[in-house]
Amino acid sequence: ETGVTQSPTHLIKTRGQQVTLRCSSQSGHNTVSWYQQALGQGPQFIFQYYREEENGRGNFPPRFSGLQFPNYSSELNVNALELDDSALYLCASSFAGVAYNEQFFGPGTRLTVL
Amino acid sequence: KNEVEQSPQNLTAQEGEFITINCSYSVGISALHWLQQHPGGGIVSLFMLSSGKKKHGRLIATINIQEKHSSLHITASHPRDSAVYICAFSPGGATNKLIFGTGTLLAVQP
């Protein structure tokens, strides 16, 4: 059983650019959630995908968008990058349908916007 | 006011000490999670509980639903326990998102 993986591990972009972050879910999981963690803060929920459809969204602007693929891997896209987008981006996979389902986190992608 | 509050924010202990980290939340929840985050970012789930108490090795988590309060205890602390410990809850509903606290930075000195 493979765990949750994310790529890349680190990324440096400049303001106004676009970025795509990737996440491979743990084997057997059909739900992926994305979180943004600013330095010194707890993670903040961006959105969740279940069976390739967005299944809930946090307080993030539309320039944050995502995809989930048939193999349940996922992408987070951020357009028009701003300095405040610099953060650790975490994805977490889980299996919907089980009560109180546990989430399994990837190692994160550290994004720096200059 | 944050929906989940943790205390203390920072904690320094000597090896072998008994450690308690507290978490209070203000809304109804379907489950309470305790997670561990090491420098570099990776988050590991320690406990998920909706009532009572759970134990795993030297770690114990308790929850009081009526008081909306949970505690994480570490017995016989060790320097390798040094990490950020984060409390989070699932509000329930169609999305099993987590609402996180800001974490407690624990340093255990030898």
XYZ file of C-alpha atoms in Angstrom:
224
model
C 0.000 0.000 0.000
C 1.564 3.293 -1.089
C 1.103 6.480 0.886
C 0.120 9.937 -0.289
C 2.751 11.594 -2.452
C 3.055 15.178 -3.646
C 5.161 16.881 -6.273
C 7.169 18.972 -6.453
C 8.547 19.259 -2.919
C 9.646 22.854 -3.374
C 8.750 25.495 -5.932
C 9.695 29.128 -6.476
C 7.492 31.348 -8.628
C 7.108 35.054 -9.225
C 4.042 37.163 -8.657
C 1.469 36.814 -11.456
C 2.616 33.391 -12.582
C 0.548 30.209 -12.499
C 1.411 27.006 -10.655
C 0.212 23.395 -10.664
C 0.760 21.124 -7.688
C 0.142 17.393 -7.845
C -1.010 14.761 -5.392
C -1.324 10.994 -5.634
C -3.819 9.546 -3.226
C -3.254 6.547 -1.034
C -4.287 3.327 -2.723
C -8.030 2.694 -2.325
C -8.934 6.274 -1.415
C -11.514 8.182 -3.456
C -11.447 11.605 -1.785
C -8.718 14.222 -1.757
C -8.598 17.466 0.206
C -6.192 20.355 -0.264
C -4.991 22.629 2.533
C -2.839 25.757 2.674
C -0.571 26.221 5.675
C 1.042 29.619 6.131
C 4.117 29.837 8.328
C 3.228 29.467 12.004
C -0.416 28.719 11.296
C -2.607 25.648 11.133
C -3.649 24.355 7.718
C -6.662 26.022 6.087
C -9.109 24.002 3.959
C -9.040 24.976 0.276
C -11.356 22.391 -1.294
C -12.154 18.716 -1.528
C -12.746 16.429 -4.510
C -14.811 13.256 -4.465
C -15.236 11.121 -7.568
C -13.809 13.894 -9.775
C -16.271 16.550 -8.542
C -15.627 19.417 -6.147
C -17.265 18.457 -2.866
C -16.831 21.540 -0.707
C -14.716 24.646 -0.754
C -13.151 26.885 1.859
C -12.746 30.646 1.780
C -10.367 30.819 -1.195
C -10.813 32.850 -4.395
C -11.639 31.250 -7.759
C -8.027 31.533 -8.897
C -7.527 28.452 -6.738
C -8.905 25.549 -8.752
C -8.493 21.816 -8.812
C -8.991 18.569 -10.628
C -9.349 14.961 -9.607
C -8.591 12.246 -12.149
C -10.162 8.795 -12.598
C -7.232 7.237 -10.740
C -8.073 9.653 -7.856
C -4.865 11.635 -8.212
C -5.388 15.371 -8.029
C -4.028 18.755 -9.052
C -4.216 22.138 -7.382
C -3.872 25.086 -9.758
C -3.280 28.634 -8.614
C -3.452 31.476 -11.132
C -2.159 35.028 -10.818
C 0.087 34.181 -7.887
C 0.301 36.690 -5.044
C 2.998 37.027 -2.395
C 0.540 35.784 0.259
C 0.189 32.493 -1.619
C 3.611 31.528 -0.256
C 2.842 28.566 1.992
C 3.036 24.818 2.438
C 0.331 23.109 0.393
C -0.855 19.799 1.771
C -3.101 17.224 0.238
C -4.890 14.543 2.212
C -6.675 11.482 0.933
C -9.435 9.470 2.534
C -12.141 6.974 1.706
C -15.613 8.491 1.747
C -18.370 6.270 2.979
C -16.770 5.255 6.242
C -17.946 7.093 9.314
C -15.407 9.470 10.790
C -13.019 8.658 7.957
C -9.387 9.351 8.699
C -7.338 11.547 6.423
C -3.812 10.664 5.329
C -1.523 13.560 4.499
C 1.195 13.925 1.923
C 4.558 15.553 2.721
C 3.482 18.871 1.216
C 4.763 21.245 -1.460
C 6.529 24.374 -0.237
C 5.612 27.253 -2.576
C 7.539 30.515 -2.453
C 6.207 33.472 -4.434
C 8.712 36.291 -5.051
C -12.506 33.899 17.693
C -11.063 30.697 16.240
C -13.348 27.685 16.256
C -10.570 25.625 17.840
C -8.115 26.865 20.436
C -5.024 25.067 21.685
C -2.907 25.625 24.746
C -0.124 26.090 25.363
C 1.262 27.458 22.102
C 4.793 26.522 23.105
C 5.954 23.916 25.577
C 9.422 22.920 26.719
C 9.821 19.788 28.811
C 12.591 17.658 30.214
C 12.935 14.090 29.039
C 10.695 11.801 31.068
C 8.109 14.413 31.979
C 4.358 13.919 31.573
C 2.988 16.352 29.003
C -0.545 17.623 28.443
C -1.773 19.672 25.502
C -5.303 21.033 25.588
C -7.817 21.760 22.840
C -11.163 23.530 23.076
C -13.664 23.911 20.292
C -16.816 25.948 19.974
C -19.085 24.080 17.558
C -20.612 20.651 17.155
C -18.233 18.119 15.720
C -18.355 14.638 14.254
C -14.791 13.752 15.270
C -11.754 15.285 16.942
C -8.292 14.658 15.523
C -4.835 14.953 16.991
C -2.010 15.209 14.478
C 1.750 15.547 14.628
C 3.824 17.716 12.310
C 7.609 17.569 12.165
C 9.850 20.303 10.720
C 9.658 20.006 6.964
C 5.914 19.696 6.938
C 4.648 16.119 6.904
C 1.518 15.601 9.016
C 0.766 12.297 10.701
C -2.596 11.464 12.214
C -2.229 10.313 15.816
C -5.823 9.923 16.947
C -9.350 10.338 15.700
C -11.990 10.179 18.412
C -15.598 11.095 18.990
C -15.934 10.044 22.611
C -13.986 8.747 25.575
C -10.328 7.944 25.447
C -7.793 6.319 23.152
C -4.267 5.127 23.870
C -1.411 4.317 21.543
C 1.912 3.570 23.118
C 2.902 6.559 25.268
C 0.190 8.762 23.798
C -3.281 9.155 25.268
C -6.116 11.268 23.871
C -9.315 12.107 25.712
C -12.414 14.027 24.758
C -15.307 15.499 26.734
C -18.121 16.176 24.278
C -20.271 18.100 26.781
C -17.424 20.471 27.641
C -16.143 20.631 24.031
C -12.637 19.863 25.240
C -9.928 17.368 24.372
C -6.491 16.643 25.760
C -3.415 14.907 24.383
C -1.088 13.391 26.954
C 2.435 12.113 26.402
C 3.864 9.907 29.136
C 7.618 9.512 29.674
C 8.410 12.148 27.058
C 11.451 11.723 24.831
C 13.385 14.163 22.613
C 11.981 12.373 19.553
C 8.528 13.578 20.621
C 9.613 17.120 19.748
C 7.221 18.339 17.053
C 4.137 20.475 16.514
C 0.960 18.845 17.800
C -2.211 20.014 16.129
C -5.813 19.596 17.183
C -8.438 19.557 14.437
C -12.088 18.666 14.127
C -14.446 17.397 11.470
C -17.615 19.511 11.525
C -19.544 16.773 9.768
C -21.750 17.071 6.737
C -20.995 16.069 3.170
C -17.408 17.284 3.322
C -15.055 15.628 5.793
C -12.834 18.687 5.888
C -10.739 19.391 8.949
C -10.716 22.658 10.872
C -7.295 23.048 12.447
C -5.949 24.776 15.497
C -2.652 26.635 15.262
C -0.703 23.881 16.970
C 1.499 23.448 20.032
C 5.247 23.466 19.509
C 6.745 20.895 21.863
C 10.468 20.687 22.595
C 11.651 17.846 24.821
C 15.161 18.375 26.101
C 17.458 15.474 27.074
